[in-house]
Tab-separated table of C-alpha atoms and ligand atoms in Angstrom:
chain	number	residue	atom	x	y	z
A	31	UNK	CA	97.138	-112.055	-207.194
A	32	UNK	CA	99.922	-109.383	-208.112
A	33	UNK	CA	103.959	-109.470	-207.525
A	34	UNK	CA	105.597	-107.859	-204.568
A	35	UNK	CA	109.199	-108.271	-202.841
A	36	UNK	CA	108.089	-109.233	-199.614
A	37	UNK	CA	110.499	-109.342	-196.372
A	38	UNK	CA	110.599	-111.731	-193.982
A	39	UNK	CA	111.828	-112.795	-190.818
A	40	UNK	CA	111.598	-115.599	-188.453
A	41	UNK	CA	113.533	-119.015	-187.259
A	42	UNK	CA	114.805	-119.432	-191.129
A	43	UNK	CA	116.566	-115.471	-190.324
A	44	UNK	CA	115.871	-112.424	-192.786
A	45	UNK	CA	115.204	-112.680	-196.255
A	46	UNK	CA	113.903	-110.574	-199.167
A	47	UNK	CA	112.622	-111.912	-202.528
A	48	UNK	CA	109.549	-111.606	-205.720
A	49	UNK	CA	106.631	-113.521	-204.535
A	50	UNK	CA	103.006	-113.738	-206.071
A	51	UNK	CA	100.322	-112.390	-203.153
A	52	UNK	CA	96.908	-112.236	-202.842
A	53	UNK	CA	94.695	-109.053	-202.717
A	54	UNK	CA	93.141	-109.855	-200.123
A	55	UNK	CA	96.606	-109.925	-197.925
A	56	UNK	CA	96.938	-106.094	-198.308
A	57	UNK	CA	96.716	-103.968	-195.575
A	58	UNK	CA	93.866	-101.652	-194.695
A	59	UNK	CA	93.489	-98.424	-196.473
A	60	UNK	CA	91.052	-96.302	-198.199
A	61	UNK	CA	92.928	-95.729	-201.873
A	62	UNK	CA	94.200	-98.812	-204.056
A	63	UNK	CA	96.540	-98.084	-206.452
A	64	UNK	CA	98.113	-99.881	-209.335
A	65	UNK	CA	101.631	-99.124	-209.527
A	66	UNK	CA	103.103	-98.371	-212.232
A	67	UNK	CA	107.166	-97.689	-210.824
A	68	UNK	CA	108.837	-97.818	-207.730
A	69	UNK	CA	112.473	-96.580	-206.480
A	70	UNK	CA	115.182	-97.586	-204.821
A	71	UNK	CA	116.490	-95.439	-201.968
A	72	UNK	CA	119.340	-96.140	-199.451
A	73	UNK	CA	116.219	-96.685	-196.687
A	74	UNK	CA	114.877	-99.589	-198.774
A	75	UNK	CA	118.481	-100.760	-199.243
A	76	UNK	CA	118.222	-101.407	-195.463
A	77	UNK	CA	115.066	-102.487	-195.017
A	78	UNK	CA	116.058	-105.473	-198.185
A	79	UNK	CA	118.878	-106.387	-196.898
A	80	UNK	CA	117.828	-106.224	-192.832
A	81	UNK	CA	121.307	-103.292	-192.549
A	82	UNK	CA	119.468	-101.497	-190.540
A	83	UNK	CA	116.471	-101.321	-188.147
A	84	UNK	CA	113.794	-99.936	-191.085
A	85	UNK	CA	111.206	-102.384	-190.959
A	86	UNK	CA	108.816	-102.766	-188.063
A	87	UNK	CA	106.423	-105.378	-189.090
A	88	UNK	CA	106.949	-108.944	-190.757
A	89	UNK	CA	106.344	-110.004	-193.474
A	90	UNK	CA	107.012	-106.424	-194.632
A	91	UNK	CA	106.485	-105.471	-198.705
A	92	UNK	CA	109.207	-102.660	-199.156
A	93	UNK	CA	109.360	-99.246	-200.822
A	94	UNK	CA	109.063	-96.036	-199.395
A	95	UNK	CA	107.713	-94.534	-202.414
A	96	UNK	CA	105.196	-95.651	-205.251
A	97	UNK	CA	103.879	-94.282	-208.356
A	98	UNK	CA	100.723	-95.515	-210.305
A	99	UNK	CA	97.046	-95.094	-210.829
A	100	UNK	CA	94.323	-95.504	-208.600
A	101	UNK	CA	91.846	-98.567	-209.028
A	102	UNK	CA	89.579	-98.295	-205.958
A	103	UNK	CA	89.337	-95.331	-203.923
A	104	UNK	CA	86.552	-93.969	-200.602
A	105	UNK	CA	88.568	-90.482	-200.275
A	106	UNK	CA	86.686	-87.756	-201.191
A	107	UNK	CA	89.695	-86.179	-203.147
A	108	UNK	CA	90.436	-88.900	-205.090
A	109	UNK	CA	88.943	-90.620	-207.882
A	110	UNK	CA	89.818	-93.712	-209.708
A	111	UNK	CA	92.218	-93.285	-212.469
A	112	UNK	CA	94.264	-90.602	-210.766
A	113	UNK	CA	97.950	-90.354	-211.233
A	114	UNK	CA	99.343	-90.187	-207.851
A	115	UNK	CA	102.838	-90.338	-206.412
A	116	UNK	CA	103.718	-91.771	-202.793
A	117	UNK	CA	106.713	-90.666	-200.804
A	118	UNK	CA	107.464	-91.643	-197.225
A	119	UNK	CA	104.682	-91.774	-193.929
A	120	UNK	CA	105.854	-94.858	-192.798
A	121	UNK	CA	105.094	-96.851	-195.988
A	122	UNK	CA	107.708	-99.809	-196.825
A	123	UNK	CA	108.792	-99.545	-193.146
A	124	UNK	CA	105.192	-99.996	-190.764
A	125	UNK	CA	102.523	-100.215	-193.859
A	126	UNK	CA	103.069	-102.370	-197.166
A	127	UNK	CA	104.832	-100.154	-199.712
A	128	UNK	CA	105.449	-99.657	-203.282
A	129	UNK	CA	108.070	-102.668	-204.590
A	130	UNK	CA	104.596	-104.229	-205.514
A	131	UNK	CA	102.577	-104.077	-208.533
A	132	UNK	CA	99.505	-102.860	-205.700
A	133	UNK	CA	99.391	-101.101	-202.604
A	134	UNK	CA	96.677	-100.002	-200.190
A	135	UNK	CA	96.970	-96.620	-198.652
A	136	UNK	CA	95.617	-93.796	-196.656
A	137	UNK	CA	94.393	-91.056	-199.672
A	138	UNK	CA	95.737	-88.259	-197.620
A	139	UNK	CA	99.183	-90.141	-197.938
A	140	UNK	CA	98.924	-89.345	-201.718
A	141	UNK	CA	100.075	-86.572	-203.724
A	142	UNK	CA	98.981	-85.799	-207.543
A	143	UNK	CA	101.584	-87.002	-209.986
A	144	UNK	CA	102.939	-83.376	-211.043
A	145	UNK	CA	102.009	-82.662	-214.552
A	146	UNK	CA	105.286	-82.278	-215.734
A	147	UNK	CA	106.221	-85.889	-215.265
A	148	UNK	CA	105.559	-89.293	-216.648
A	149	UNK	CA	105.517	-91.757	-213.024
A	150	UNK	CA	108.613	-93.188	-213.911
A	151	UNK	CA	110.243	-90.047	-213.984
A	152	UNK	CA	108.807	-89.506	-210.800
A	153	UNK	CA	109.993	-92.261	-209.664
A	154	UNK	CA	113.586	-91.103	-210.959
A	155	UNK	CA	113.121	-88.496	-208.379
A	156	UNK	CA	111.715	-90.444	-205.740
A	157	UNK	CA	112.206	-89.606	-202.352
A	158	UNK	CA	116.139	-89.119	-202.554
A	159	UNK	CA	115.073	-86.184	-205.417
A	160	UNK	CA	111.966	-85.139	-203.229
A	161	UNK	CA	114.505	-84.778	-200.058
A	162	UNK	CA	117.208	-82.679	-202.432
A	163	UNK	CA	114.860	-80.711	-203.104
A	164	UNK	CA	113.619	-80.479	-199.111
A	165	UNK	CA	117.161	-79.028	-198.911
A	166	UNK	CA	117.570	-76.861	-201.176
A	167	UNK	CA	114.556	-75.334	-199.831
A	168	UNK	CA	116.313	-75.087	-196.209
A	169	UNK	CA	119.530	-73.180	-197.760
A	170	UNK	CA	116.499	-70.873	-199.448
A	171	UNK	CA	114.620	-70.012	-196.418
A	172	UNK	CA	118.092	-69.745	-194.308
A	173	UNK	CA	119.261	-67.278	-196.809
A	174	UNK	CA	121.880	-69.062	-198.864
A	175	UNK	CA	122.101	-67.287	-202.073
A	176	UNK	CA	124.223	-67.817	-205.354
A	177	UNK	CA	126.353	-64.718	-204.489
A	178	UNK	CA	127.324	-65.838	-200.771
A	179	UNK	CA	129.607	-68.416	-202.086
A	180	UNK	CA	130.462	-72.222	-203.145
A	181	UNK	CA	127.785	-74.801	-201.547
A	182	UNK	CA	128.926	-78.355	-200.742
A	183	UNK	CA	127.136	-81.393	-201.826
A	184	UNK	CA	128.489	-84.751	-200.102
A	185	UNK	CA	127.745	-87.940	-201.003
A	186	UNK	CA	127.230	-86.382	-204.063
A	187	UNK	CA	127.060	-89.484	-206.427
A	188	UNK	CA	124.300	-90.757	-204.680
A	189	UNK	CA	120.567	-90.248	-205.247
A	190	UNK	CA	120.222	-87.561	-203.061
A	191	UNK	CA	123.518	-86.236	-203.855
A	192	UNK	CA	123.077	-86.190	-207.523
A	193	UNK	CA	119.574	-84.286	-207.391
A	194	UNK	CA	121.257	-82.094	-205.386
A	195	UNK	CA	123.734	-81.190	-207.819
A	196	UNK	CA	122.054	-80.722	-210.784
A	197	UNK	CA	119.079	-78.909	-208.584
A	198	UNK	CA	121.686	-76.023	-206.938
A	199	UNK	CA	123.736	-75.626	-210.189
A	200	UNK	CA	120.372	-74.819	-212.136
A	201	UNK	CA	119.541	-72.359	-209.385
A	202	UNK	CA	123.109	-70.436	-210.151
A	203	UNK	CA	125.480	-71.919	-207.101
A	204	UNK	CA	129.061	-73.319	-207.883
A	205	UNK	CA	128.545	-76.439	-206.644
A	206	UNK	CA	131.500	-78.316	-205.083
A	207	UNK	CA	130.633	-82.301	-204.837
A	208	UNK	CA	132.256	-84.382	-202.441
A	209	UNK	CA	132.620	-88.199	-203.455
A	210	UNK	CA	134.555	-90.908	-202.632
A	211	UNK	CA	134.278	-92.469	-206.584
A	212	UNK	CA	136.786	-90.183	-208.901
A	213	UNK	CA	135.496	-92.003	-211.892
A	214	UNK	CA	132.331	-90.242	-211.647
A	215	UNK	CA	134.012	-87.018	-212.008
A	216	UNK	CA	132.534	-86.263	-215.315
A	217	UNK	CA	129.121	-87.557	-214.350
A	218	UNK	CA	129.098	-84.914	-211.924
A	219	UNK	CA	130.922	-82.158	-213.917
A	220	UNK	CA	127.861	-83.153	-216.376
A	221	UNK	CA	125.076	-82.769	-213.543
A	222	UNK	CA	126.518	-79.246	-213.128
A	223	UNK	CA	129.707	-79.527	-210.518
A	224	UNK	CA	132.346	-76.926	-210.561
A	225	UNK	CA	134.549	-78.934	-208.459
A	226	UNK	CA	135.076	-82.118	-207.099
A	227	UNK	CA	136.464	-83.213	-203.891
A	228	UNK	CA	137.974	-86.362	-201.995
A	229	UNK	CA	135.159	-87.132	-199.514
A	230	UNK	CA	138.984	-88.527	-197.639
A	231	UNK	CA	138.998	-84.655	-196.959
A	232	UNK	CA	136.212	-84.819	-194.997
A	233	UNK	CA	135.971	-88.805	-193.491
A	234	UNK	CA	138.227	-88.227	-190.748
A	235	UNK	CA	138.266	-86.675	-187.117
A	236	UNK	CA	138.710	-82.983	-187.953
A	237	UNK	CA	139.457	-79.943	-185.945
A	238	UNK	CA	136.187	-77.902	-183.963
A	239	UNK	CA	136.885	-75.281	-186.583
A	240	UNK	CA	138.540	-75.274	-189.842
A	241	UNK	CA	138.959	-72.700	-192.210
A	242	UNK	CA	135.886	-70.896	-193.540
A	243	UNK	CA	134.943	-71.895	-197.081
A	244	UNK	CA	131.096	-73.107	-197.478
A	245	UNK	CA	128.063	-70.596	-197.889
A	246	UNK	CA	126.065	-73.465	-197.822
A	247	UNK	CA	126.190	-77.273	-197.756
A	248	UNK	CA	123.628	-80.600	-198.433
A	249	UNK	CA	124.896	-83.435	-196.075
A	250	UNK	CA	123.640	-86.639	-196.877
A	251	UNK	CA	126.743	-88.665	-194.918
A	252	UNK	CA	126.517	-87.568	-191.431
A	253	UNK	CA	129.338	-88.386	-188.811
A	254	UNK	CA	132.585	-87.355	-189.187
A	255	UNK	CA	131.516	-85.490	-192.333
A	256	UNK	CA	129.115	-83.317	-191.454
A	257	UNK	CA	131.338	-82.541	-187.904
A	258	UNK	CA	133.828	-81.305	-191.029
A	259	UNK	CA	131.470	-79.829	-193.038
A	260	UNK	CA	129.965	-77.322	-189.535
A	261	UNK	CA	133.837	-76.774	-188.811
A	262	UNK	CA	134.041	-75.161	-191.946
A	263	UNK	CA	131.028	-73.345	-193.224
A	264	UNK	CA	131.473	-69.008	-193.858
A	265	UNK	CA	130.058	-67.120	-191.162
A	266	UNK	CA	126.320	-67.502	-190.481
A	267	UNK	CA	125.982	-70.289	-193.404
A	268	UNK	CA	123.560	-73.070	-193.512
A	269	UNK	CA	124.213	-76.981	-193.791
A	270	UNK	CA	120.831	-79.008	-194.274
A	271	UNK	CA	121.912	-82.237	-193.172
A	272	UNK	CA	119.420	-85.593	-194.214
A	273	UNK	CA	121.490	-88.449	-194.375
A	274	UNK	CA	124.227	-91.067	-192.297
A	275	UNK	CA	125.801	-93.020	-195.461
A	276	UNK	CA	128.620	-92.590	-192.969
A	277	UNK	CA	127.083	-93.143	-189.898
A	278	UNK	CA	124.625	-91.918	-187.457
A	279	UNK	CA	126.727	-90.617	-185.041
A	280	UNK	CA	127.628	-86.385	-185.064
A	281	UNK	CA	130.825	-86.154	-183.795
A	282	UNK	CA	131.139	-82.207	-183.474
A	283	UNK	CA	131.104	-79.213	-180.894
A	284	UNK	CA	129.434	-75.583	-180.772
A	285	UNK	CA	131.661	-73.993	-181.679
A	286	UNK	CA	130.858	-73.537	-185.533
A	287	UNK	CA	126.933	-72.636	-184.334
A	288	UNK	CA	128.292	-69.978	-181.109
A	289	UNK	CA	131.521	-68.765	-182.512
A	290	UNK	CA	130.223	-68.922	-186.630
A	291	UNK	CA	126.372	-68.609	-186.243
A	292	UNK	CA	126.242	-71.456	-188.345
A	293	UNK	CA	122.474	-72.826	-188.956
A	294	UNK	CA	122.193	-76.840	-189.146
A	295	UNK	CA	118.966	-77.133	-190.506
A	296	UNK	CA	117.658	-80.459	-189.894
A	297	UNK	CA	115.832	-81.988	-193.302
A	298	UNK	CA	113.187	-85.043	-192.652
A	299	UNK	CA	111.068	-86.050	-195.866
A	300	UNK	CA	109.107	-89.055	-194.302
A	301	UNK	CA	106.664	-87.137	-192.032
A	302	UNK	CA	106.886	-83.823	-193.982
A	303	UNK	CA	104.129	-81.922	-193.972
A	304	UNK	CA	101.412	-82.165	-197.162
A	305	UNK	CA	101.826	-78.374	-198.216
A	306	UNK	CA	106.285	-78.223	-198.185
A	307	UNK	CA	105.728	-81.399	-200.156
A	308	UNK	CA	103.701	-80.208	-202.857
A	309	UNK	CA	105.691	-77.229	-203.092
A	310	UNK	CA	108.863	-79.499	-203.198
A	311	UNK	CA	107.155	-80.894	-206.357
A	312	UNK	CA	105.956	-78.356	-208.275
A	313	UNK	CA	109.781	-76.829	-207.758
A	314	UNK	CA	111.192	-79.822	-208.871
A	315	UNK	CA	109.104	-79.601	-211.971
A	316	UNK	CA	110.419	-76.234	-212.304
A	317	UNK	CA	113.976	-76.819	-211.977
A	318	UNK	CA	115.114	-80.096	-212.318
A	319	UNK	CA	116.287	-80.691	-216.184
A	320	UNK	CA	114.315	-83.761	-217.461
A	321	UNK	CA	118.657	-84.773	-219.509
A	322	UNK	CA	120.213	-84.482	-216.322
A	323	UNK	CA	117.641	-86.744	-214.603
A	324	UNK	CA	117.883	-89.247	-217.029
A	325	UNK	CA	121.505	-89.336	-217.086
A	326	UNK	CA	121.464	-89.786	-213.137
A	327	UNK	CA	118.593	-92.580	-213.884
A	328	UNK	CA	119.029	-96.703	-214.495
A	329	UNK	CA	115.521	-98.813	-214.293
A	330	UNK	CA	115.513	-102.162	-213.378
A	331	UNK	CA	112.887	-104.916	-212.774
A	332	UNK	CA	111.111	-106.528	-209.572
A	333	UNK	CA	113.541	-109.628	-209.759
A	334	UNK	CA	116.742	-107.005	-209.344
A	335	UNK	CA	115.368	-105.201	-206.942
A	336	UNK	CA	117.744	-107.409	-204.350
A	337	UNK	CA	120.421	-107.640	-205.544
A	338	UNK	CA	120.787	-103.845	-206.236
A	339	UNK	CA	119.859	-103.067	-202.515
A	340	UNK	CA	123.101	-104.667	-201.778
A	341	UNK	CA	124.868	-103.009	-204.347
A	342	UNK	CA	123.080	-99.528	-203.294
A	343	UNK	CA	124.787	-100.099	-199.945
A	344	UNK	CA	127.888	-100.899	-200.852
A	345	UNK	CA	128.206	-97.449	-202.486
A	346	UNK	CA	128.133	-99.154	-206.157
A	347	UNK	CA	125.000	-97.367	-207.325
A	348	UNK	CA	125.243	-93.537	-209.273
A	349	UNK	CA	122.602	-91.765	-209.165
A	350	UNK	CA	118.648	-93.015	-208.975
A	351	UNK	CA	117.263	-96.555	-209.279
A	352	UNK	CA	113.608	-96.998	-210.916
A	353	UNK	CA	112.096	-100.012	-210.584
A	354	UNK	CA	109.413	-101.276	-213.385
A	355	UNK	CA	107.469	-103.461	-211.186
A	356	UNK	CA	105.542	-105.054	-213.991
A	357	UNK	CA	108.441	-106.696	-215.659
B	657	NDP	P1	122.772	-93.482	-201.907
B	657	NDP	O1	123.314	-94.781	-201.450
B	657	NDP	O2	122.270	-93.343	-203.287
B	657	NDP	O3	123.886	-92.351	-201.682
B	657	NDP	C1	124.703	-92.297	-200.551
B	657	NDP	C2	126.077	-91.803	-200.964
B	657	NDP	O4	126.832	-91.518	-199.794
B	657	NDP	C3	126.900	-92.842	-201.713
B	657	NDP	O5	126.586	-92.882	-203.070
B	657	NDP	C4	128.298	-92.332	-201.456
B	657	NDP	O6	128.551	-91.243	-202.343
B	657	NDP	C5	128.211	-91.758	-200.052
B	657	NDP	N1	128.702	-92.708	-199.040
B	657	NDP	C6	128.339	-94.003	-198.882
B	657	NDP	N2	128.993	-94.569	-197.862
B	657	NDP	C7	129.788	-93.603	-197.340
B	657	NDP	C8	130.714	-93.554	-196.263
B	657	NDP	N3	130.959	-94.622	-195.509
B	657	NDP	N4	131.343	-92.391	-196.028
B	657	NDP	C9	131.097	-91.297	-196.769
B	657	NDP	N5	130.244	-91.285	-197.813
B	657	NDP	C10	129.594	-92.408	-198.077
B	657	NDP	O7	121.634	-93.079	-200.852
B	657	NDP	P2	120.484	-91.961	-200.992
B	657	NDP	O8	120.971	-90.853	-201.833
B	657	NDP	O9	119.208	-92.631	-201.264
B	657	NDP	O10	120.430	-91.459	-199.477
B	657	NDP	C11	121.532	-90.717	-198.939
B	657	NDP	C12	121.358	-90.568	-197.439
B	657	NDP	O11	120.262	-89.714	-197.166
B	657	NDP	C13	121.073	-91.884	-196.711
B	657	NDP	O12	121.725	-91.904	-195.478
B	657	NDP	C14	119.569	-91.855	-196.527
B	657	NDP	O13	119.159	-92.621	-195.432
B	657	NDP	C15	119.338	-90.371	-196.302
B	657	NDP	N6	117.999	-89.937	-196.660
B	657	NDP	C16	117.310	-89.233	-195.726
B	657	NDP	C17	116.073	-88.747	-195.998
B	657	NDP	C18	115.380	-87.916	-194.985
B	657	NDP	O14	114.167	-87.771	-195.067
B	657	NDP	N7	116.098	-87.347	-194.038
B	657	NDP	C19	115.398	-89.047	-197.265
B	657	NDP	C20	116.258	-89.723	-198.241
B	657	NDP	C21	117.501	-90.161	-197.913
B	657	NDP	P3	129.981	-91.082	-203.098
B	657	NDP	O15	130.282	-92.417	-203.710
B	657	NDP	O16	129.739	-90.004	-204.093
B	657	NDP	O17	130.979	-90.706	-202.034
């Protein structure tokens, strides 16, 4: 038997909570691994809570990412006793995921833990850190240097946000974050802001083009805000847009992309292929500062895990959520 938040729905409506289940219950796969920590990201937040159309099968165990040891493995990579990390493919959404203290997977799913970290630093990062890093790597291969000009983070006190932050101010970009909490001002100062900004500024309808100001931006709010955030990027700059904290709709017009040559470069980290995720990896082992991912880090146990999904969607979560699973 091991523990697991497990999501169901049926007559009695949708509910999440810790149950005990049996080994046998978990789903096919050729890799078993014992987890060790698992996150919480804004897509679990959904998928706990039943916010939004995540999950696709009932009863559903949760987490799109997972990081442990393996126990039982067929793949011809992978041996038992390997640190491995799990982010996205479907896992906490179609196939049983990682807010369990076991999971069952496909091997080629699996990445090695990176050396540099300890899984519940990995977890830290998780896939909000993995997908910062995703688009950081976008601004890179579109060009956006340090010397073209300030880059905008939004949603910035978030998990993806925060990575973000502390990711492009390492790399030598003023970083400008957007938020809508000014009492994390210093947190984000601290993770390497120059500036911080009203995300007010950006909320609302906005004009097709505004005045020129970003070389580059992360958008990780959608809607309204990235419309805002096209309208006013600097000639030919890039906005790598992942998220819709704000919504999913994209309420803009060509003219920053014809009249600007703006690039929106689109950033998925779910189905991302195996080779830009170990790169992703071994550059966020590179650049992101162990202090500043601690500071952006709170752990919490299988029995919270609800209750902060709420909270995590209600914007009352800075930063990253680990989850111990085995307390
Ligand atoms: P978090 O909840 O940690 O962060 C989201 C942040 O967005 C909040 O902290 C808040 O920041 C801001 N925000 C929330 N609601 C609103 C709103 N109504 N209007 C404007 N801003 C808002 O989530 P994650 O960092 O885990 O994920 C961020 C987004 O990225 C999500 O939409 C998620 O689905 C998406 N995502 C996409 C991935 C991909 O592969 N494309 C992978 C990972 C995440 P503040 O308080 O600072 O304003």
């Amino acid at each position: 038997m091991f523990k697991a938040v497990l999501v169901e729905k049926d007559e009695a409506g949708y509910r999440a909570g810790v149950t005990e289940l049996d080994e046998a219950a978990l789903p096919e796969g050729d890799v078993t691994v014992r987890v060790a920590y698992s996150t919480l990201n804004y897509k679990d937040g959904l998928a706990i809570t039943g916010k939004g159309p995540v999950v696709r099968k009932f009863p559903m165990v949760p987490g799109i990412d997972l990081a442990g040891r393996v126990e039982a493995s067929s793949h011809a990579d992978i041996s038992v006793g390997d640190a491995v990390v799990l982010n996205g493919w479907g896992v906490g959404e179609g196939h049983w995921g990682g807010l369990a203290q076991l999971a069952r997977l496909k091997g080629e799913w699996l990445v090695p833990l990176p050396a540099a970290f300890t899984p519940r630093q990995a977890m830290a990062i998780g896939t909000a850190g993995y997908t910062a890093m995703l688009c950081v790597m976008a601004l890179e291969r579109h060009g956006v240097t340090p010397a073209h000009g300030e880059v905008l983070v939004t949603g910035a006190s978030g998990g993806v946000g925060s990575v973000a932050v502390a990711l492009l101010a390492k790399l030598g970009y003023t970083v400008v974050a957007s938020t809508g909490r000014p009492q994390e001002a210093e947190y984000l100062t601290t993770l390497g802001a120059a500036e911080i900004i009203d995300r007010a500024q950006l909320a609302a309808p906005g004009k097709l083009l505004a005045k020129e100001r970003w070389a580059g931006a992360v958008d990780t709010v959608g809607s309204h805000t990235l419309a805002n955030v096209c309208a006013s990027m600097k000639y030919r700059g890039t906005v790598a847009a992942c998220g819709l904290a704000q919504g999913m709709d994209f309420p803009s017009s060509v003219a920053p992309f014809i009249l600007r040559g703006v690039t929106l470069a689109g950033v998925d980290s779910v189905m991302a292929p195996r080779a830009e995720r170990l790169e992703a990896w071994r550059r966020l082992a590179q650049e992101l500062d162990a202090a500043k991912l601690e500071l952006m880090t709170h752990e919490i146990g299988l029995g919270e895990v609800v209750d902060t999904a709420a909270a995590l969607l209600e914007g009352r979560v800075r930063g990253r959520v680990v989850v111990d699973v085995n307390r």
